[in-house]
Short mmCIF file of C-alpha atoms and ligand atoms in Angstrom, two decimals:
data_model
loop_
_atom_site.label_atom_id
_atom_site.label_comp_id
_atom_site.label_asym_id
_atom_site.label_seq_id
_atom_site.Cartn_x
_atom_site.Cartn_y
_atom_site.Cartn_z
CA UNK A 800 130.69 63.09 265.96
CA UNK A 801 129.55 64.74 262.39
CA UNK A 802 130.03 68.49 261.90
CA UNK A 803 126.31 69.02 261.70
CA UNK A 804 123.41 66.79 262.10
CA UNK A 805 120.14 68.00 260.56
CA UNK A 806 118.16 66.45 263.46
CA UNK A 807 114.32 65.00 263.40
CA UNK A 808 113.14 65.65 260.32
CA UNK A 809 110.92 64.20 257.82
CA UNK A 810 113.53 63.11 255.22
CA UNK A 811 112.76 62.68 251.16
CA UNK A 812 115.40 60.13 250.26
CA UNK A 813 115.89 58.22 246.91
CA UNK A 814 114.40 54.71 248.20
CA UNK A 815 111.59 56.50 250.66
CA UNK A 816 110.84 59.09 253.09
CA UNK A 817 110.96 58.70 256.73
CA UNK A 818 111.90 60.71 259.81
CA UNK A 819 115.82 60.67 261.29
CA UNK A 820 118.90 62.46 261.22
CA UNK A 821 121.55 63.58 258.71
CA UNK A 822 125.05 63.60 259.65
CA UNK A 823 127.71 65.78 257.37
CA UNK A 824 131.16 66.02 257.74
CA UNK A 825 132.49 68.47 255.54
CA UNK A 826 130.98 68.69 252.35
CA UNK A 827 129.24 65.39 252.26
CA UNK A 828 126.07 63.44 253.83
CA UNK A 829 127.81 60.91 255.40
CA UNK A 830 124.65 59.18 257.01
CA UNK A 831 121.28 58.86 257.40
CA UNK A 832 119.51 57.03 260.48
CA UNK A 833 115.80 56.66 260.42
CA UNK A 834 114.43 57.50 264.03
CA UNK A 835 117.58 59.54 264.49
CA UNK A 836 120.04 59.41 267.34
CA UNK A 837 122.98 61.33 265.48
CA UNK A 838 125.31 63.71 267.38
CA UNK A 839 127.07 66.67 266.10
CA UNK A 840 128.95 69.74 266.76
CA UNK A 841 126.04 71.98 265.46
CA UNK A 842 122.48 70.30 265.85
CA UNK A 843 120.04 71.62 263.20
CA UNK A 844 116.35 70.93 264.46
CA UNK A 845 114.38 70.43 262.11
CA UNK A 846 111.42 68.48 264.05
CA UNK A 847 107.79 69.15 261.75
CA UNK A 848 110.12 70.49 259.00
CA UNK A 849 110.36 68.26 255.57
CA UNK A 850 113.98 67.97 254.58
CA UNK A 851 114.76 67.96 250.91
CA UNK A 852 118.05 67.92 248.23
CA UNK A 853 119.04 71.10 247.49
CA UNK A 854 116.73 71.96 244.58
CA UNK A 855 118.37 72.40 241.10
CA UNK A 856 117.34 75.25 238.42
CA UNK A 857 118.02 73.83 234.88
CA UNK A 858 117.29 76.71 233.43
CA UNK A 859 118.99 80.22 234.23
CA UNK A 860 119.84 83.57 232.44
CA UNK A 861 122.28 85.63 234.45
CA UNK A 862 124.83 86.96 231.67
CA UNK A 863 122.50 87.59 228.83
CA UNK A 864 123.21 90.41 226.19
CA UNK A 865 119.71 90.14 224.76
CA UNK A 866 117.68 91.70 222.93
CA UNK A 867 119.50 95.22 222.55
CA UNK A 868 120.39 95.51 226.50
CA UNK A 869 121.46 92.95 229.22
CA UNK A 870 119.75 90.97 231.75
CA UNK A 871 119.76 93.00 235.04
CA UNK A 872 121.11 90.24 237.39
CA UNK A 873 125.06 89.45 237.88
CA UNK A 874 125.67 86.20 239.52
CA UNK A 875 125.81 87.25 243.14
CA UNK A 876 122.24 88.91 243.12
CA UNK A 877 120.52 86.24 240.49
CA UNK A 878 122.29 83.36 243.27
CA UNK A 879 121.59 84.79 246.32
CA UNK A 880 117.95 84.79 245.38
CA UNK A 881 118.30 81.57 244.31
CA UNK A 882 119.86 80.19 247.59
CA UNK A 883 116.79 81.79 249.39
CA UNK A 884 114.38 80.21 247.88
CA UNK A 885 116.11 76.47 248.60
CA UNK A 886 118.10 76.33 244.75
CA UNK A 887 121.62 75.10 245.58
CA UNK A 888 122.62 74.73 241.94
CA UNK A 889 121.84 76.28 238.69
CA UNK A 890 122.45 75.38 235.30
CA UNK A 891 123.15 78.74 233.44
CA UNK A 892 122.54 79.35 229.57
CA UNK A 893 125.96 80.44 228.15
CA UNK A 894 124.15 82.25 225.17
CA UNK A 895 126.78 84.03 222.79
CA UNK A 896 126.54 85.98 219.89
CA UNK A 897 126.64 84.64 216.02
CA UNK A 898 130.09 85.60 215.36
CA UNK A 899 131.45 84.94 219.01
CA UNK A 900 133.92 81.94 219.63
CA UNK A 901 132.44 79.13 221.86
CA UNK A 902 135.80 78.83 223.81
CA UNK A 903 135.39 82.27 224.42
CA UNK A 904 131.94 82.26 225.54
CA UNK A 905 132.54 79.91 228.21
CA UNK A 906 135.57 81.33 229.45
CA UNK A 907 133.09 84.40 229.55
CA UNK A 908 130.48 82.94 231.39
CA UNK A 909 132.85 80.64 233.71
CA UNK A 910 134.87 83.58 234.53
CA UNK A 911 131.50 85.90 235.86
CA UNK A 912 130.32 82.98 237.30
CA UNK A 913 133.42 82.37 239.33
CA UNK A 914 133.58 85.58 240.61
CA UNK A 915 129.93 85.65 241.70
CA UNK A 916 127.86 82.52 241.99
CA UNK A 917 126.58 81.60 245.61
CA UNK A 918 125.58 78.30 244.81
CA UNK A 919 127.32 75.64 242.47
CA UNK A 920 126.91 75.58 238.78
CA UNK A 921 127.09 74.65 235.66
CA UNK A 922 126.26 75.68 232.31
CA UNK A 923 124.11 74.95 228.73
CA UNK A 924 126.30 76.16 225.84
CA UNK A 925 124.33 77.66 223.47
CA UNK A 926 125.46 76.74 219.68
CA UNK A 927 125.18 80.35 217.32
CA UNK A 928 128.10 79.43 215.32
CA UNK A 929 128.69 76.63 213.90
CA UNK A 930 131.28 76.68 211.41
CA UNK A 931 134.76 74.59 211.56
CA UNK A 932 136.57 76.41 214.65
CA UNK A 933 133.13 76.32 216.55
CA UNK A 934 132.98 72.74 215.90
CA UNK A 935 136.03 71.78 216.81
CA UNK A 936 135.76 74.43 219.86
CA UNK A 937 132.48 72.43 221.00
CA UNK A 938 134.47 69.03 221.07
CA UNK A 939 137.00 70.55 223.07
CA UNK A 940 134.60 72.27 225.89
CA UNK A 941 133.11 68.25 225.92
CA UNK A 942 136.20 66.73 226.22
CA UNK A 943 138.27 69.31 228.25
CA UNK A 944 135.78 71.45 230.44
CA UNK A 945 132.64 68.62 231.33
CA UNK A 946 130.28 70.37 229.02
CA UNK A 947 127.60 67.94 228.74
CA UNK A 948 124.86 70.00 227.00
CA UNK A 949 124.01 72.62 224.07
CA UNK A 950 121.40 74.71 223.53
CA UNK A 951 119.98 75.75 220.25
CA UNK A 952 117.13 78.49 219.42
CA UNK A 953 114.69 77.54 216.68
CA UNK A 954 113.24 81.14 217.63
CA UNK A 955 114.81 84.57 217.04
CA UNK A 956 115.03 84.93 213.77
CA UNK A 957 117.99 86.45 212.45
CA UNK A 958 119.58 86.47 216.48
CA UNK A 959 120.07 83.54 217.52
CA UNK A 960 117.89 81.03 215.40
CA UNK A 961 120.02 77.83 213.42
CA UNK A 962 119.48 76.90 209.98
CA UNK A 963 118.08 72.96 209.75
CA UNK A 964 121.27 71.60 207.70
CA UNK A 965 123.46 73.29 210.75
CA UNK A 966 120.60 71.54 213.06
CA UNK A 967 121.03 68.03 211.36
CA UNK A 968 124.89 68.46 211.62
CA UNK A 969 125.00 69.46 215.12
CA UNK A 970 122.44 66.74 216.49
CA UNK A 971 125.11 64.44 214.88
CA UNK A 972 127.70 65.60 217.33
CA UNK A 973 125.71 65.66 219.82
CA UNK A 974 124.80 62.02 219.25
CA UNK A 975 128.60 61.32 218.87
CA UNK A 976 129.63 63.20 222.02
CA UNK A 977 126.92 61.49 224.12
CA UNK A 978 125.47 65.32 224.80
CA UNK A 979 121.91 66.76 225.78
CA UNK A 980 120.62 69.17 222.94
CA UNK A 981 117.91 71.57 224.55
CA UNK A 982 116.20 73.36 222.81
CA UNK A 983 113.87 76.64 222.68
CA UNK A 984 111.16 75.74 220.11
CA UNK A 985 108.85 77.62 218.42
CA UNK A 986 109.42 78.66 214.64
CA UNK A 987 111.08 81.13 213.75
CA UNK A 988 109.95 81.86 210.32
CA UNK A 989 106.27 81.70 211.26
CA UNK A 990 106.79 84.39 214.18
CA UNK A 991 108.23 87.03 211.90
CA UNK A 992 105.71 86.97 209.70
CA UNK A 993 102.92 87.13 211.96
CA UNK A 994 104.75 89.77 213.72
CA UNK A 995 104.91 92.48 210.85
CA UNK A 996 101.45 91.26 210.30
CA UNK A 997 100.50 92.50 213.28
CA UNK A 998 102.46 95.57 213.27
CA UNK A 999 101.48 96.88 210.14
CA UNK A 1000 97.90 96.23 211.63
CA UNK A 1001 99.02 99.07 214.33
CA UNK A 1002 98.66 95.91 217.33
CA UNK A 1003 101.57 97.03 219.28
CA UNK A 1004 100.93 96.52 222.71
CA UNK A 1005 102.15 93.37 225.17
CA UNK A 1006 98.53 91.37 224.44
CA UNK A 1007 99.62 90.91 221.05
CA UNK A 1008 103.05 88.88 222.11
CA UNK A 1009 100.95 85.80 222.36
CA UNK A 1010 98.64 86.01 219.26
CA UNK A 1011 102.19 86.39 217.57
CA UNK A 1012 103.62 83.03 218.95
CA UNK A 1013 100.14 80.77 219.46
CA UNK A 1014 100.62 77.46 220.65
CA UNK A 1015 100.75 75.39 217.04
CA UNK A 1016 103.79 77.59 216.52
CA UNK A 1017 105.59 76.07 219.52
CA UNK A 1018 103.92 72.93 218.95
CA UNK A 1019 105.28 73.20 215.24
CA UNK A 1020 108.87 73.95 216.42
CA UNK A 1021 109.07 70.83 219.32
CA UNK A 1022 107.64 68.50 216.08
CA UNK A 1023 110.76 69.84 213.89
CA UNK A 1024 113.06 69.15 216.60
CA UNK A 1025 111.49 65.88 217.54
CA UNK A 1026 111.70 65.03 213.51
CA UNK A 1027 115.54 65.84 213.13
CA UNK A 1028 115.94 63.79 216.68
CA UNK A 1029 114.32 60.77 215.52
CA UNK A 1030 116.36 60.85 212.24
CA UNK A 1031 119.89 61.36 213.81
CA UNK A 1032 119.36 59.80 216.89
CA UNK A 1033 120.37 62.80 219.26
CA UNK A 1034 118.54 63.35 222.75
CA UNK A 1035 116.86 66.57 223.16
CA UNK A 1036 115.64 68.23 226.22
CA UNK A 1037 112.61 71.28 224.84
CA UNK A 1038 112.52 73.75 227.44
CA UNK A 1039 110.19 76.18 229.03
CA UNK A 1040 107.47 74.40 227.69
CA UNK A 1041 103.61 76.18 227.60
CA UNK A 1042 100.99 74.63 226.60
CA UNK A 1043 99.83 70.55 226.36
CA UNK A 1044 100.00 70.58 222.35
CA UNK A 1045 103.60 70.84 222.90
CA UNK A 1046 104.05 68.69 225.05
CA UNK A 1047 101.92 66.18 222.85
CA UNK A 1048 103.91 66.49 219.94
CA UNK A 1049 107.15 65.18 222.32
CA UNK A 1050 105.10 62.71 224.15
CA UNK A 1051 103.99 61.21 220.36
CA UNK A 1052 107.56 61.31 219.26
CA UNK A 1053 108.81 59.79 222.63
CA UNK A 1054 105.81 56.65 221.67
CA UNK A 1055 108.11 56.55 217.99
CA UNK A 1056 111.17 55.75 220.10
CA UNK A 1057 113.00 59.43 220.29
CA UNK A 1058 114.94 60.47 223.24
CA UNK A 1059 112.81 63.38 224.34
CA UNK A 1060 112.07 64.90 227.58
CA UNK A 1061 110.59 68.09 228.67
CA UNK A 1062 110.93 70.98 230.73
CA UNK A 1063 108.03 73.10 232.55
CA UNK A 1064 108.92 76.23 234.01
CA UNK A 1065 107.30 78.32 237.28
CA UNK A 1066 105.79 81.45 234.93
CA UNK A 1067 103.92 79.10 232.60
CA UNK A 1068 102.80 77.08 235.89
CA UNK A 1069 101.14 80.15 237.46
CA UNK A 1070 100.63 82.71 235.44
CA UNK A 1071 98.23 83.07 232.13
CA UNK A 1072 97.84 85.83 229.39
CA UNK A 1073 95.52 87.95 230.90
CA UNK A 1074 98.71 89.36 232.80
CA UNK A 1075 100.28 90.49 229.91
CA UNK A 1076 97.13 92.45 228.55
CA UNK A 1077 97.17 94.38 231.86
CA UNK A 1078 96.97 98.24 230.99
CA UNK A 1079 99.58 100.89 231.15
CA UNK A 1080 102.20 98.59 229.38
CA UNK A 1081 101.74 96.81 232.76
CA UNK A 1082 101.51 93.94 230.35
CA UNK A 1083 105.24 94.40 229.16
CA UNK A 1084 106.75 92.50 232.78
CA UNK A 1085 104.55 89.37 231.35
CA UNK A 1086 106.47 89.28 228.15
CA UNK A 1087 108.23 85.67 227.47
CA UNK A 1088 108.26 83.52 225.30
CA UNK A 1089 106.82 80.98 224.47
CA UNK A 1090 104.10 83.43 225.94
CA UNK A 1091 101.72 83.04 228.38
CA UNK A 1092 99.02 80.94 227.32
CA UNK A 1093 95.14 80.56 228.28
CA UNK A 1094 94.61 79.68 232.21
CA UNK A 1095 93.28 76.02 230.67
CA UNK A 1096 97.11 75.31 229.79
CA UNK A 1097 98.22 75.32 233.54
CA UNK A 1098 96.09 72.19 234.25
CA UNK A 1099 97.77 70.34 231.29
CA UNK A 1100 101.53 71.20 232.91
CA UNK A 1101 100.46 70.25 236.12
CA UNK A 1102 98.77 67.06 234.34
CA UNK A 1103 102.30 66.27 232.44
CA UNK A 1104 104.10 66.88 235.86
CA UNK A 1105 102.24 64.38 237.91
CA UNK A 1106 102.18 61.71 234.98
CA UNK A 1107 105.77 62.02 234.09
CA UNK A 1108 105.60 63.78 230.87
CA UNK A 1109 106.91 66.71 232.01
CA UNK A 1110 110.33 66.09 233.99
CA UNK A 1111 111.53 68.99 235.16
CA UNK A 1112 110.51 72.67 236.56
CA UNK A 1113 113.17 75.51 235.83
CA UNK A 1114 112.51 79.24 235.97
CA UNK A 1115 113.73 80.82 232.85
CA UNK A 1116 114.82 83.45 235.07
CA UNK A 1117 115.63 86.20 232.48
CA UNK A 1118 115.22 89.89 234.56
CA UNK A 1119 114.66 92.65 232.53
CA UNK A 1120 113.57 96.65 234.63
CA UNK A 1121 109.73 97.92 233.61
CA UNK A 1122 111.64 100.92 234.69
CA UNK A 1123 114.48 101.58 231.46
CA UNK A 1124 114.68 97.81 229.72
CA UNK A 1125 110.74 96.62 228.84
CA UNK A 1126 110.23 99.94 228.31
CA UNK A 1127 112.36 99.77 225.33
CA UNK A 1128 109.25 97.98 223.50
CA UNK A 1129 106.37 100.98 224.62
CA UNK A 1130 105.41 101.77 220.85
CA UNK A 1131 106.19 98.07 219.81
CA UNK A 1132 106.16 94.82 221.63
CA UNK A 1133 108.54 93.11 219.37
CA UNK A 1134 111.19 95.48 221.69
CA UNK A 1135 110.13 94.10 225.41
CA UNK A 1136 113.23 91.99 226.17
CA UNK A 1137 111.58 88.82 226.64
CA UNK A 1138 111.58 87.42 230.45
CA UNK A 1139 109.45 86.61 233.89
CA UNK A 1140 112.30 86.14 236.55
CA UNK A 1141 111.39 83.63 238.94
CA UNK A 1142 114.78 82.10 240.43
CA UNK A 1143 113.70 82.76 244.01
CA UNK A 1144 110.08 82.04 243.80
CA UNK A 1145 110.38 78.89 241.63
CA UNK A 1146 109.57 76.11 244.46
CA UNK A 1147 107.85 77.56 246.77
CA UNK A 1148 105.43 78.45 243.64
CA UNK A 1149 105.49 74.89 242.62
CA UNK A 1150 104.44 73.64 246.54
CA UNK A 1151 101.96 76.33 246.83
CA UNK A 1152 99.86 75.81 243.17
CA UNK A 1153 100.98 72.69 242.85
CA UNK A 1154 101.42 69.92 246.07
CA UNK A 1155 99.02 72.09 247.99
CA UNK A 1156 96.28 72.68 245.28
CA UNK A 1157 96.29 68.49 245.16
CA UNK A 1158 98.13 68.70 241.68
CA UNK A 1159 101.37 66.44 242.40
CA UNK A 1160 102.63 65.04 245.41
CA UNK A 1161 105.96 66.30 247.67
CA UNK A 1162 107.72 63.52 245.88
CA UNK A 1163 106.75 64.63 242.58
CA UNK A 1164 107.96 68.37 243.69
CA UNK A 1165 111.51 67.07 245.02
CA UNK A 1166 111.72 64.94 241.85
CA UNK A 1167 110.95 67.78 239.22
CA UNK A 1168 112.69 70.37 240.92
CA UNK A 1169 115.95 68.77 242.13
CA UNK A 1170 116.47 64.65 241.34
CA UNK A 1171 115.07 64.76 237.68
CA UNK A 1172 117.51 67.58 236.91
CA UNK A 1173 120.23 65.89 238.33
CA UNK A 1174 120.17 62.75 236.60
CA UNK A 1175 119.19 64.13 233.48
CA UNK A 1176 122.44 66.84 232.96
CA UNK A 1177 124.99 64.23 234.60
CA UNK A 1178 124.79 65.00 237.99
CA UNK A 1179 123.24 62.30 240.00
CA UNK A 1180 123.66 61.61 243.00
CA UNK A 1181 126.45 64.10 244.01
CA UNK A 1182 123.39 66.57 243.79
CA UNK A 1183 119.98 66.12 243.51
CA UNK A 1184 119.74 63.28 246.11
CA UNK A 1185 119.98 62.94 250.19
CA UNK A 1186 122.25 60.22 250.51
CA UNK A 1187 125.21 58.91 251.89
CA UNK A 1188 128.73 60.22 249.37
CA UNK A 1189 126.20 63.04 248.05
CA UNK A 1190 127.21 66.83 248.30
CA UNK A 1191 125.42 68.50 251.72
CA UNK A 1192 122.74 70.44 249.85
CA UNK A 1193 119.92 70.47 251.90
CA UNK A 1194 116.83 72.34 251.99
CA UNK A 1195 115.28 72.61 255.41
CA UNK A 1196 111.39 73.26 254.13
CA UNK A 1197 108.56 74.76 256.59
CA UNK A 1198 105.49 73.74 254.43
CA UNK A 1199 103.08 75.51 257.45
CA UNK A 1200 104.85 79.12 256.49
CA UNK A 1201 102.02 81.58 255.24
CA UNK A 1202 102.62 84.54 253.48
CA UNK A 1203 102.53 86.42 250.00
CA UNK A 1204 105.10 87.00 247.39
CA UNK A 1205 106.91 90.43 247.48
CA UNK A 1206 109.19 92.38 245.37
CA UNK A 1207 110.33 93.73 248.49
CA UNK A 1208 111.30 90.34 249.76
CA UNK A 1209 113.40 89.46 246.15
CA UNK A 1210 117.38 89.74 246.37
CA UNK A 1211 117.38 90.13 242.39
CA UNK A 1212 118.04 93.26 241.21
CA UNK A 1213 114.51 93.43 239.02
CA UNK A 1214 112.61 96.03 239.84
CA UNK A 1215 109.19 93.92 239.66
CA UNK A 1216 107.82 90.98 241.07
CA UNK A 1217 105.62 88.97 237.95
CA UNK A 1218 104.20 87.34 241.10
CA UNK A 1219 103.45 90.30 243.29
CA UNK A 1220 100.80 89.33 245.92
CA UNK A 1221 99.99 85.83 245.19
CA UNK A 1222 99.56 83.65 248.09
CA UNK A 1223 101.95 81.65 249.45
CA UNK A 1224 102.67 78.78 251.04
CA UNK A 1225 105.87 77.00 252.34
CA UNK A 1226 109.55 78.77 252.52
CA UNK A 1227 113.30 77.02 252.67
CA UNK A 1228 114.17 77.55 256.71
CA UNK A 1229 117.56 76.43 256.20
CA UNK A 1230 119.37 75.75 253.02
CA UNK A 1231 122.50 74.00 253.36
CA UNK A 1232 125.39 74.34 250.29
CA UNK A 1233 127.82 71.71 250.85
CA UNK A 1234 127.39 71.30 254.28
CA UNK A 1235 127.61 74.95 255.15
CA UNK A 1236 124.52 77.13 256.16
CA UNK A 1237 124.03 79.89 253.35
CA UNK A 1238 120.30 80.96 253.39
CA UNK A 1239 116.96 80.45 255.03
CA UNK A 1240 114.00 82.32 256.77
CA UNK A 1241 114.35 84.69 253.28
CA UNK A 1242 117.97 85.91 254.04
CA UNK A 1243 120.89 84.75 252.65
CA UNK A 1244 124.60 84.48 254.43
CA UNK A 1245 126.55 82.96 252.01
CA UNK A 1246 129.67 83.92 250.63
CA UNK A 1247 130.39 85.51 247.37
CA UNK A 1248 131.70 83.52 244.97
CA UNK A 1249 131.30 80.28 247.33
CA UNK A 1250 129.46 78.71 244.50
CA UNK A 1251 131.40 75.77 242.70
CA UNK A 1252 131.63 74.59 238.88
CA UNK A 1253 130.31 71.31 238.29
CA UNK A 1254 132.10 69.84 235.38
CA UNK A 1255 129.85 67.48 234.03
O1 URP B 2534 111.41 84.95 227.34
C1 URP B 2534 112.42 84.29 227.49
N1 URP B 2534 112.30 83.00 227.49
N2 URP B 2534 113.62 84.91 227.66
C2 URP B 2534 114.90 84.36 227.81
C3 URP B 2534 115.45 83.81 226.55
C4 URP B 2534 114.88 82.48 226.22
O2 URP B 2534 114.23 82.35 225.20
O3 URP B 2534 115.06 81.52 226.97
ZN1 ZN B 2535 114.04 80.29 225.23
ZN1 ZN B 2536 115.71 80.72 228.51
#
């Protein structure tokens, strides 16, 4: 007798996909018969429902000092949200300051998370400093804490941004420690000038974020990290990538033998740069970066996605008010706090433009958003698989569910929805954590701070 069986089901396993039961006993799937036939002490039916791994964000802002203010979220709201929309774990950017200690970063970040997170994480440390204690503070977090990737901004000049001797150094640790560098890439250098260019020029509104960071620019920064990969030998993940000449320039270094493989995520999916040109500084919740590109760039995502190019789907979620925080750029764009929050929308978004539009298969979807993560941050199969030994995260999907997306309906604490209206299709009817029922049907029950740290 298991403690729950998720009963009838069509089931997306590793090896194939078939209809049967799941039985859990405590935290773990502890097996899997096709046709079914399991019996437990609580019977989930989910007969016409697909059943997926919990689906995995790789890329999440909760604590972010940013940009002269803080993202709104704290990790209860930003995780609840997540849990409703079928994301079990998240991988959170730890992203401190230039003279802030690493160590002290993550004991930061772990400590928030601790307190707050619904569902299990784990973090991306980002490297700002990089001098001798930071170094030797980076080995340690490897070594002592399962920190298994690093994050570096080639953007944000003067912020965040790394110099390319600190760049070559790092990617040599990195190499050593057997650790993922992602990266945000789009140049720095080239940004600020074309920024003041534009200013001076009196172009201060949202529409001109994206003329100041066109695609070559991003496409320039993934070459320069693909050209420091190739010569130390790192691996490096680019994330939230926009547009296909990005994801060219990785696919031609990956044909030159470098270790590269890239991230989508749900804004640049879905939404295109007409949004952010909407009037009234409407424009400002559209503000990310890389931007929003030209409708035509969705196509070659959704291309990358289905051929493999593209491995993952993450949300960036990064929530910043209209109301008191974008607001902050009204006489200059260069001042929106870059984000599009999308940690509760992200799959059903990827199932409604994506599997139902024809553009990749449910396999792709459970791959991109859940398995690919896993194995590629060290976390395969405890998560991002339904199989026997593997943590009881499981989504409980209703791909026939019809509705629209509403900021009314987020549990983040943004005061916008960048998605506000679109149609959807699919929802997470039950979303398992470990074994234990936490969300579904748009409402979340878990419990605070029931979320877990997965040392890597
Ligand atoms: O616009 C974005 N992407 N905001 C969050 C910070 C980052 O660059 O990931
Ligand atoms: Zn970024
Ligand atoms: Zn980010």
């Amino acid at each position: 007798m298991f403690d729950t069986v998720i009963a009838g089901g069509t089931i997306y396993s590793p090896e194939s996909i078939f209809v049967g039961d799941i039985g859990i006993s405590g935290e773990t799937i502890t097996e899997i018969k096709e046709g079914g036939g399991l019996e437990g002490e609580r019977v989930i039916d989910a007969t016409g429902k697909l059943v997926f791994p919990g689906f995995i964000d790789p890329h999440v802002h909760i604590h972010l000092p940013f940009m002269g203010t803080n993202a709104i979220d704290d990790h209860e709201s930003a995780t609840k949200a997540a849990l409703v929309g079928g994301t079990t774990t998240i991988i959170e950017m730890i992203c401190p300051g230039p003279d802030d200690e690493p160590a002290n970063a993550f004991a930061e970040w772990k400590g928030l998370a601790e307190e707050g997170c619904c569902c299990d994480y784990t973090f991306h440390l980002a490297v700002v400093r990089f001098d001798e204690i930071a170094k030797q503070q980076l080995r340690e977090l490897v070594a002592n804490e399962g920190v298994q990737s690093f994050k570096i901004f080639l953007a944000y000049k003067g912020a965040l941004d790394i110099s390319d001797e600190n760049l070559q150094e790092l990617m040599g640790v990195c190499k050593e420690l057997g650790v993922v560098l992602t990266a945000h890439c789009e140049n720095a250098e080239l940004i600020d000038a074309k920024q003041k260019q534009l200013v001076a020029e009196r172009k201060t509104g949202p529409e001109w974020h994206e003329p100041s960071r066109p695609r070559n620019v991003e496409a320039g920064g993934v070459a320069h990290l693909c050209e420091f990969a190739q010569r130390t030998g790192a691996s490096v993940y680019v994330v939230h990538t926009s547009c296909g000449e990005a994801v060219s320039r990785a696919m031609e270094a990956k044909e030159r033998g470098v270790d590269v493989t890239v991230e989508a995520v749900a804004p640049h999916l879905v939404l295109d740069k007409t949004y952010a040109e909407l009037p009234n500084f409407e424009g400002a919740k559209y503000v990310m970066s890389p931007p929003l590109r030209d409708k035509e760039e969705h196509d070659a995502l959704w291309i990358g996605l289905a051929n493999g190019n593209v491995s993952t789907v993450g949300t960036d979620h990064a929530p910043f008010n209209f109301n008191g925080q974008k607001d902050m750029g009204k006489d200059n764009f260069i001042l929106i706090p870059n984000g599009i929050p999308s940690i509760q929308e992200r799959v059903d978004l990827v199932h409604t433009y994506g599997v139902c539009e024809g553009k990749i298969d449910l396999q792709t979807m459970v791959d991109v958003c859940s398995t690919n993560v896993a194995k590629q941050f060290n976390m395969y199969p405890r998560k991002g698989a339904i199989a026997v030994g593997s943590d009881a995260d499981i989504v409980v999907y209703d791909p026939d569910y019809v509705g629209t997306f509403k900021h009314e309906d987020g549990l983040s604490k943004i005061d916008y929805s960048g998605f506000e209206g679109m149609e959807r299709k699919g929802r997470s009817d039950v979303v398992l954590l470990r074994g234990k029922v936490v969300a579904g049907q748009g409402k979340c029950v878990s419990e605070i701070g029931g979320g877990t740290y997965i040392s890597r």
